[in-house]
Amino acid sequence: MLPSEPLKPSAAFADILRPTHVEVDLSRLAGNLQAICSHVGTAKVMPVLKANAYGHGLIEVAELMVKLGADYLGAAFLEEGLMLRKQGITTPILILGGLAGEQIPLFLKNSLTLTASSVDKLRLINEAAEALGTQAKVHLKIDTGMERVGVHYYSAEKLLEASLQCHSVEVEGIYSHFANADAADLSHARLQLERFQEVLQFYERRSLPLPLRHMANSAGILQLPESHLDMVRPGIMLYGIYPSPECQRTVAITPALAWRSQVSYFKVVQAGDPISYGSTWQADHPVRVVTIPAGYGDGYFRALSNKAQVLIRGRRYPVAGRVCMDQMMANIEWDSAYNGDPVTLIGTDGNETITADEVANWAGTIPYEVLTNINTRVPRVYVGRS
Ligand SMILES: *Cc1c(COP(=O)(O)O)cnc(C)c1O
């Protein structure tokens, strides 16, 4: 009998459920957080947990971060914050994304910190807090060159000014976000930081205490120590991946995620017989071909068709033919493989490793998308628990 609620399957149980799973090594996540903390010294650290903790599983990662003493948690959307609160997590949570006015009471009732990205939003927050007889905790968002969300640095004074008049709002923090901190050329990032510093002078000019200042994402942490300020917001590097190939690797981190499956079928394919939809691949000699029960319906990009490699028995083999929704094939030439053999899509097997970077290159994207694209159909299994 299968338990009715397989929420936290062991590796073995996940294999029974589905031979394809994501394996997250919690001790590596912990090591990455510790490496970040020691690199940024006295600055606080806000692990960023949006998009299911970059595919690693929101709740498990959040619980680990809280256990390790994270000062703050960051998420993109209200619903992510609500899931964390439902789980009983009481650590401060900042929702980084833009918010809709009607969501404000839910933020307040769940003690979620709001991003005030315009004077209008700030006033709506103030009114909602007043109506509920509470204080809203807010971080002001300044756009210094990303052109996404936030008040432009050149009109920020209006927002800061308005915040002094909002008596049901506590401005706990003020932040901005880099567009190019992962580049080799850091001139735009430096310009953004300068603009942010100029906005912050408002507080000095008025002899007001500074709110918590934060700007650095992973790339800022790695490349711009002067951007660490009072708090940093690591995302991708927490999961052990560098933001870009150009970005300096000033902190040693280790990937925490492996994506595994199993051989589900083995056959010999005759010379000239094409494989999978569209018949895009065929060999001119007989080959052994294995089927793997994972596909684009799990988030393994269809763009990886005839491009990616997988690991079986510690060796690399090419994906042959189109990736299907639930299955794909790999050409093992004349090597051996048996039903049930582990297949590694991302991660290490023996002396070989396929990184998320490599998969991203094959698919023409970035590792962020590779990780966040692994969808919830794939069970997450946690190892390295201390
Ligand atoms: C996603 C995000 C981060 C983390 O970015 P990484 O490049 O993954 O470190 C930090 N701050 C904000 C506002 C974000 O949206």
PDB file of C-alpha atoms in Angstrom, residues 26-165:
ATOM      1  CA  LEU A  26      20.869  19.962   2.005  1.00  0.00           C
ATOM      2  CA  SER A  27      24.429  19.879   3.325  1.00  0.00           C
ATOM      3  CA  ARG A  28      25.603  21.557   0.137  1.00  0.00           C
ATOM      4  CA  LEU A  29      22.936  24.246   0.443  1.00  0.00           C
ATOM      5  CA  ALA A  30      24.094  24.799   4.012  1.00  0.00           C
ATOM      6  CA  GLY A  31      27.717  24.998   2.880  1.00  0.00           C
ATOM      7  CA  ASN A  32      26.817  27.544   0.204  1.00  0.00           C
ATOM      8  CA  LEU A  33      24.939  29.714   2.703  1.00  0.00           C
ATOM      9  CA  GLN A  34      27.872  29.585   5.113  1.00  0.00           C
ATOM     10  CA  ALA A  35      30.309  30.533   2.341  1.00  0.00           C
ATOM     11  CA  ILE A  36      28.118  33.528   1.438  1.00  0.00           C
ATOM     12  CA  CYS A  37      27.806  34.601   5.089  1.00  0.00           C
ATOM     13  CA  SER A  38      31.543  34.575   5.664  1.00  0.00           C
ATOM     14  CA  HIS A  39      32.177  36.404   2.372  1.00  0.00           C
ATOM     15  CA  VAL A  40      29.808  39.282   3.202  1.00  0.00           C
ATOM     16  CA  GLY A  41      30.954  39.625   6.818  1.00  0.00           C
ATOM     17  CA  THR A  42      28.570  41.742   8.860  1.00  0.00           C
ATOM     18  CA  ALA A  43      25.928  42.163   6.146  1.00  0.00           C
ATOM     19  CA  LYS A  44      22.697  40.260   6.736  1.00  0.00           C
ATOM     20  CA  VAL A  45      21.732  37.544   4.268  1.00  0.00           C
ATOM     21  CA  MET A  46      18.324  37.100   2.628  1.00  0.00           C
ATOM     22  CA  PRO A  47      18.189  33.752   0.799  1.00  0.00           C
ATOM     23  CA  VAL A  48      15.945  34.168  -2.242  1.00  0.00           C
ATOM     24  CA  LEU A  49      13.415  31.330  -2.453  1.00  0.00           C
ATOM     25  CA  LYS A  50      11.248  32.315  -5.413  1.00  0.00           C
ATOM     26  CA  ALA A  51      10.132  29.845  -8.102  1.00  0.00           C
ATOM     27  CA  ASN A  52      10.030  26.862  -5.736  1.00  0.00           C
ATOM     28  CA  ALA A  53      13.495  27.834  -4.410  1.00  0.00           C
ATOM     29  CA  TYR A  54      14.916  27.746  -7.951  1.00  0.00           C
ATOM     30  CA  GLY A  55      13.397  24.286  -8.359  1.00  0.00           C
ATOM     31  CA  HIS A  56      14.866  22.898  -5.116  1.00  0.00           C
ATOM     32  CA  GLY A  57      11.574  22.896  -3.176  1.00  0.00           C
ATOM     33  CA  LEU A  58      10.303  26.003  -1.370  1.00  0.00           C
ATOM     34  CA  ILE A  59       9.436  24.564   2.030  1.00  0.00           C
ATOM     35  CA  GLU A  60      12.427  22.285   2.551  1.00  0.00           C
ATOM     36  CA  VAL A  61      14.899  24.973   1.538  1.00  0.00           C
ATOM     37  CA  ALA A  62      13.139  27.618   3.650  1.00  0.00           C
ATOM     38  CA  GLU A  63      13.143  25.363   6.711  1.00  0.00           C
ATOM     39  CA  LEU A  64      16.853  24.717   6.273  1.00  0.00           C
ATOM     40  CA  MET A  65      17.615  28.444   5.880  1.00  0.00           C
ATOM     41  CA  VAL A  66      15.612  29.247   9.015  1.00  0.00           C
ATOM     42  CA  LYS A  67      17.396  26.496  10.942  1.00  0.00           C
ATOM     43  CA  LEU A  68      20.726  27.958   9.851  1.00  0.00           C
ATOM     44  CA  GLY A  69      19.695  31.378  11.137  1.00  0.00           C
ATOM     45  CA  ALA A  70      18.893  33.285   7.922  1.00  0.00           C
ATOM     46  CA  ASP A  71      18.013  36.892   8.818  1.00  0.00           C
ATOM     47  CA  TYR A  72      15.351  37.339   6.186  1.00  0.00           C
ATOM     48  CA  LEU A  73      13.707  35.309   3.397  1.00  0.00           C
ATOM     49  CA  GLY A  74      12.968  36.661  -0.081  1.00  0.00           C
ATOM     50  CA  ALA A  75      10.212  35.498  -2.441  1.00  0.00           C
ATOM     51  CA  ALA A  76       8.715  36.869  -5.628  1.00  0.00           C
ATOM     52  CA  PHE A  77       4.989  36.602  -5.033  1.00  0.00           C
ATOM     53  CA  LEU A  78       2.444  36.854  -2.251  1.00  0.00           C
ATOM     54  CA  GLU A  79       1.457  33.202  -2.649  1.00  0.00           C
ATOM     55  CA  GLU A  80       5.014  32.059  -1.963  1.00  0.00           C
ATOM     56  CA  GLY A  81       5.045  34.088   1.248  1.00  0.00           C
ATOM     57  CA  LEU A  82       1.680  32.636   2.266  1.00  0.00           C
ATOM     58  CA  MET A  83       2.928  29.075   1.723  1.00  0.00           C
ATOM     59  CA  LEU A  84       5.874  29.793   4.018  1.00  0.00           C
ATOM     60  CA  ARG A  85       3.653  31.293   6.716  1.00  0.00           C
ATOM     61  CA  LYS A  86       1.229  28.321   6.462  1.00  0.00           C
ATOM     62  CA  GLN A  87       4.196  26.095   7.148  1.00  0.00           C
ATOM     63  CA  GLY A  88       4.745  27.974  10.406  1.00  0.00           C
ATOM     64  CA  ILE A  89       7.809  29.912   9.334  1.00  0.00           C
ATOM     65  CA  THR A  90       8.005  33.153  11.350  1.00  0.00           C
ATOM     66  CA  THR A  91      11.229  34.635   9.900  1.00  0.00           C
ATOM     67  CA  PRO A  92      10.691  38.022   8.186  1.00  0.00           C
ATOM     68  CA  ILE A  93       9.765  37.548   4.509  1.00  0.00           C
ATOM     69  CA  LEU A  94      10.126  40.247   1.848  1.00  0.00           C
ATOM     70  CA  ILE A  95       8.004  39.854  -1.282  1.00  0.00           C
ATOM     71  CA  LEU A  96      10.180  41.266  -4.054  1.00  0.00           C
ATOM     72  CA  GLY A  97       7.696  41.484  -6.901  1.00  0.00           C
ATOM     73  CA  GLY A  98       5.138  44.133  -7.703  1.00  0.00           C
ATOM     74  CA  LEU A  99       1.925  43.871  -5.716  1.00  0.00           C
ATOM     75  CA  ALA A 100      -1.728  44.415  -6.554  1.00  0.00           C
ATOM     76  CA  GLY A 101      -3.694  46.739  -4.274  1.00  0.00           C
ATOM     77  CA  GLU A 102      -6.267  44.118  -3.297  1.00  0.00           C
ATOM     78  CA  GLN A 103      -3.495  41.843  -1.985  1.00  0.00           C
ATOM     79  CA  ILE A 104      -2.348  44.289   0.680  1.00  0.00           C
ATOM     80  CA  PRO A 105      -4.594  43.075   3.547  1.00  0.00           C
ATOM     81  CA  LEU A 106      -3.289  39.514   3.001  1.00  0.00           C
ATOM     82  CA  PHE A 107       0.288  40.765   3.322  1.00  0.00           C
ATOM     83  CA  LEU A 108      -0.567  42.566   6.541  1.00  0.00           C
ATOM     84  CA  LYS A 109      -2.511  39.724   8.122  1.00  0.00           C
ATOM     85  CA  ASN A 110       0.407  37.381   7.460  1.00  0.00           C
ATOM     86  CA  SER A 111       3.204  39.735   8.546  1.00  0.00           C
ATOM     87  CA  LEU A 112       4.771  39.756   5.095  1.00  0.00           C
ATOM     88  CA  THR A 113       7.038  42.679   4.262  1.00  0.00           C
ATOM     89  CA  LEU A 114       5.797  44.682   1.276  1.00  0.00           C
ATOM     90  CA  THR A 115       7.746  46.254  -1.535  1.00  0.00           C
ATOM     91  CA  ALA A 116       6.573  49.830  -2.047  1.00  0.00           C
ATOM     92  CA  SER A 117       7.459  50.569  -5.630  1.00  0.00           C
ATOM     93  CA  SER A 118       5.520  53.811  -6.159  1.00  0.00           C
ATOM     94  CA  VAL A 119       3.998  56.627  -4.133  1.00  0.00           C
ATOM     95  CA  ASP A 120       0.524  55.311  -5.004  1.00  0.00           C
ATOM     96  CA  LYS A 121       1.312  51.816  -3.758  1.00  0.00           C
ATOM     97  CA  LEU A 122       2.828  53.232  -0.605  1.00  0.00           C
ATOM     98  CA  ARG A 123      -0.331  55.243   0.104  1.00  0.00           C
ATOM     99  CA  LEU A 124      -2.528  52.186  -0.548  1.00  0.00           C
ATOM    100  CA  ILE A 125      -0.396  50.214   1.902  1.00  0.00           C
ATOM    101  CA  ASN A 126      -0.695  53.001   4.465  1.00  0.00           C
ATOM    102  CA  GLU A 127      -4.478  53.153   4.096  1.00  0.00           C
ATOM    103  CA  ALA A 128      -4.898  49.391   4.341  1.00  0.00           C
ATOM    104  CA  ALA A 129      -2.714  49.242   7.442  1.00  0.00           C
ATOM    105  CA  GLU A 130      -4.609  52.098   9.043  1.00  0.00           C
ATOM    106  CA  ALA A 131      -7.918  50.370   8.341  1.00  0.00           C
ATOM    107  CA  LEU A 132      -6.643  47.191   9.971  1.00  0.00           C
ATOM    108  CA  GLY A 133      -5.164  49.100  12.901  1.00  0.00           C
ATOM    109  CA  THR A 134      -1.692  47.744  12.225  1.00  0.00           C
ATOM    110  CA  GLN A 135       1.756  48.861  11.058  1.00  0.00           C
ATOM    111  CA  ALA A 136       2.873  47.729   7.607  1.00  0.00           C
ATOM    112  CA  LYS A 137       6.504  46.750   7.244  1.00  0.00           C
ATOM    113  CA  VAL A 138       7.751  48.102   3.939  1.00  0.00           C
ATOM    114  CA  HIS A 139      10.915  48.169   1.848  1.00  0.00           C
ATOM    115  CA  LEU A 140      11.067  51.010  -0.668  1.00  0.00           C
ATOM    116  CA  LYS A 141      12.109  49.954  -4.167  1.00  0.00           C
ATOM    117  CA  ILE A 142      14.339  52.271  -6.181  1.00  0.00           C
ATOM    118  CA  ASP A 143      14.912  51.658  -9.875  1.00  0.00           C
ATOM    119  CA  THR A 144      18.504  52.617 -10.632  1.00  0.00           C
ATOM    120  CA  GLY A 145      18.706  51.139 -14.133  1.00  0.00           C
ATOM    121  CA  MET A 146      16.758  47.892 -14.393  1.00  0.00           C
ATOM    122  CA  GLU A 147      13.502  49.519 -15.607  1.00  0.00           C
ATOM    123  CA  ARG A 148      11.386  46.797 -14.069  1.00  0.00           C
ATOM    124  CA  VAL A 149       9.742  47.777 -10.788  1.00  0.00           C
ATOM    125  CA  GLY A 150      10.481  50.733  -8.551  1.00  0.00           C
ATOM    126  CA  VAL A 151      10.582  54.498  -8.471  1.00  0.00           C
ATOM    127  CA  HIS A 152      13.292  55.923 -10.723  1.00  0.00           C
ATOM    128  CA  TYR A 153      16.327  57.151  -8.799  1.00  0.00           C
ATOM    129  CA  TYR A 154      15.773  60.630 -10.253  1.00  0.00           C
ATOM    130  CA  SER A 155      12.293  60.870  -8.727  1.00  0.00           C
ATOM    131  CA  ALA A 156      12.937  58.812  -5.589  1.00  0.00           C
ATOM    132  CA  GLU A 157      12.848  61.789  -3.266  1.00  0.00           C
ATOM    133  CA  LYS A 158       9.053  61.974  -3.718  1.00  0.00           C
ATOM    134  CA  LEU A 159       8.689  58.385  -2.488  1.00  0.00           C
ATOM    135  CA  LEU A 160      11.012  58.872   0.481  1.00  0.00           C
ATOM    136  CA  GLU A 161       9.289  62.120   1.337  1.00  0.00           C
ATOM    137  CA  ALA A 162       5.851  60.481   1.135  1.00  0.00           C
ATOM    138  CA  SER A 163       7.001  57.629   3.332  1.00  0.00           C
ATOM    139  CA  LEU A 164       7.620  60.097   6.178  1.00  0.00           C
ATOM    140  CA  GLN A 165       3.940  61.064   6.038  1.00  0.00           C
TER     141      GLN A 165
END
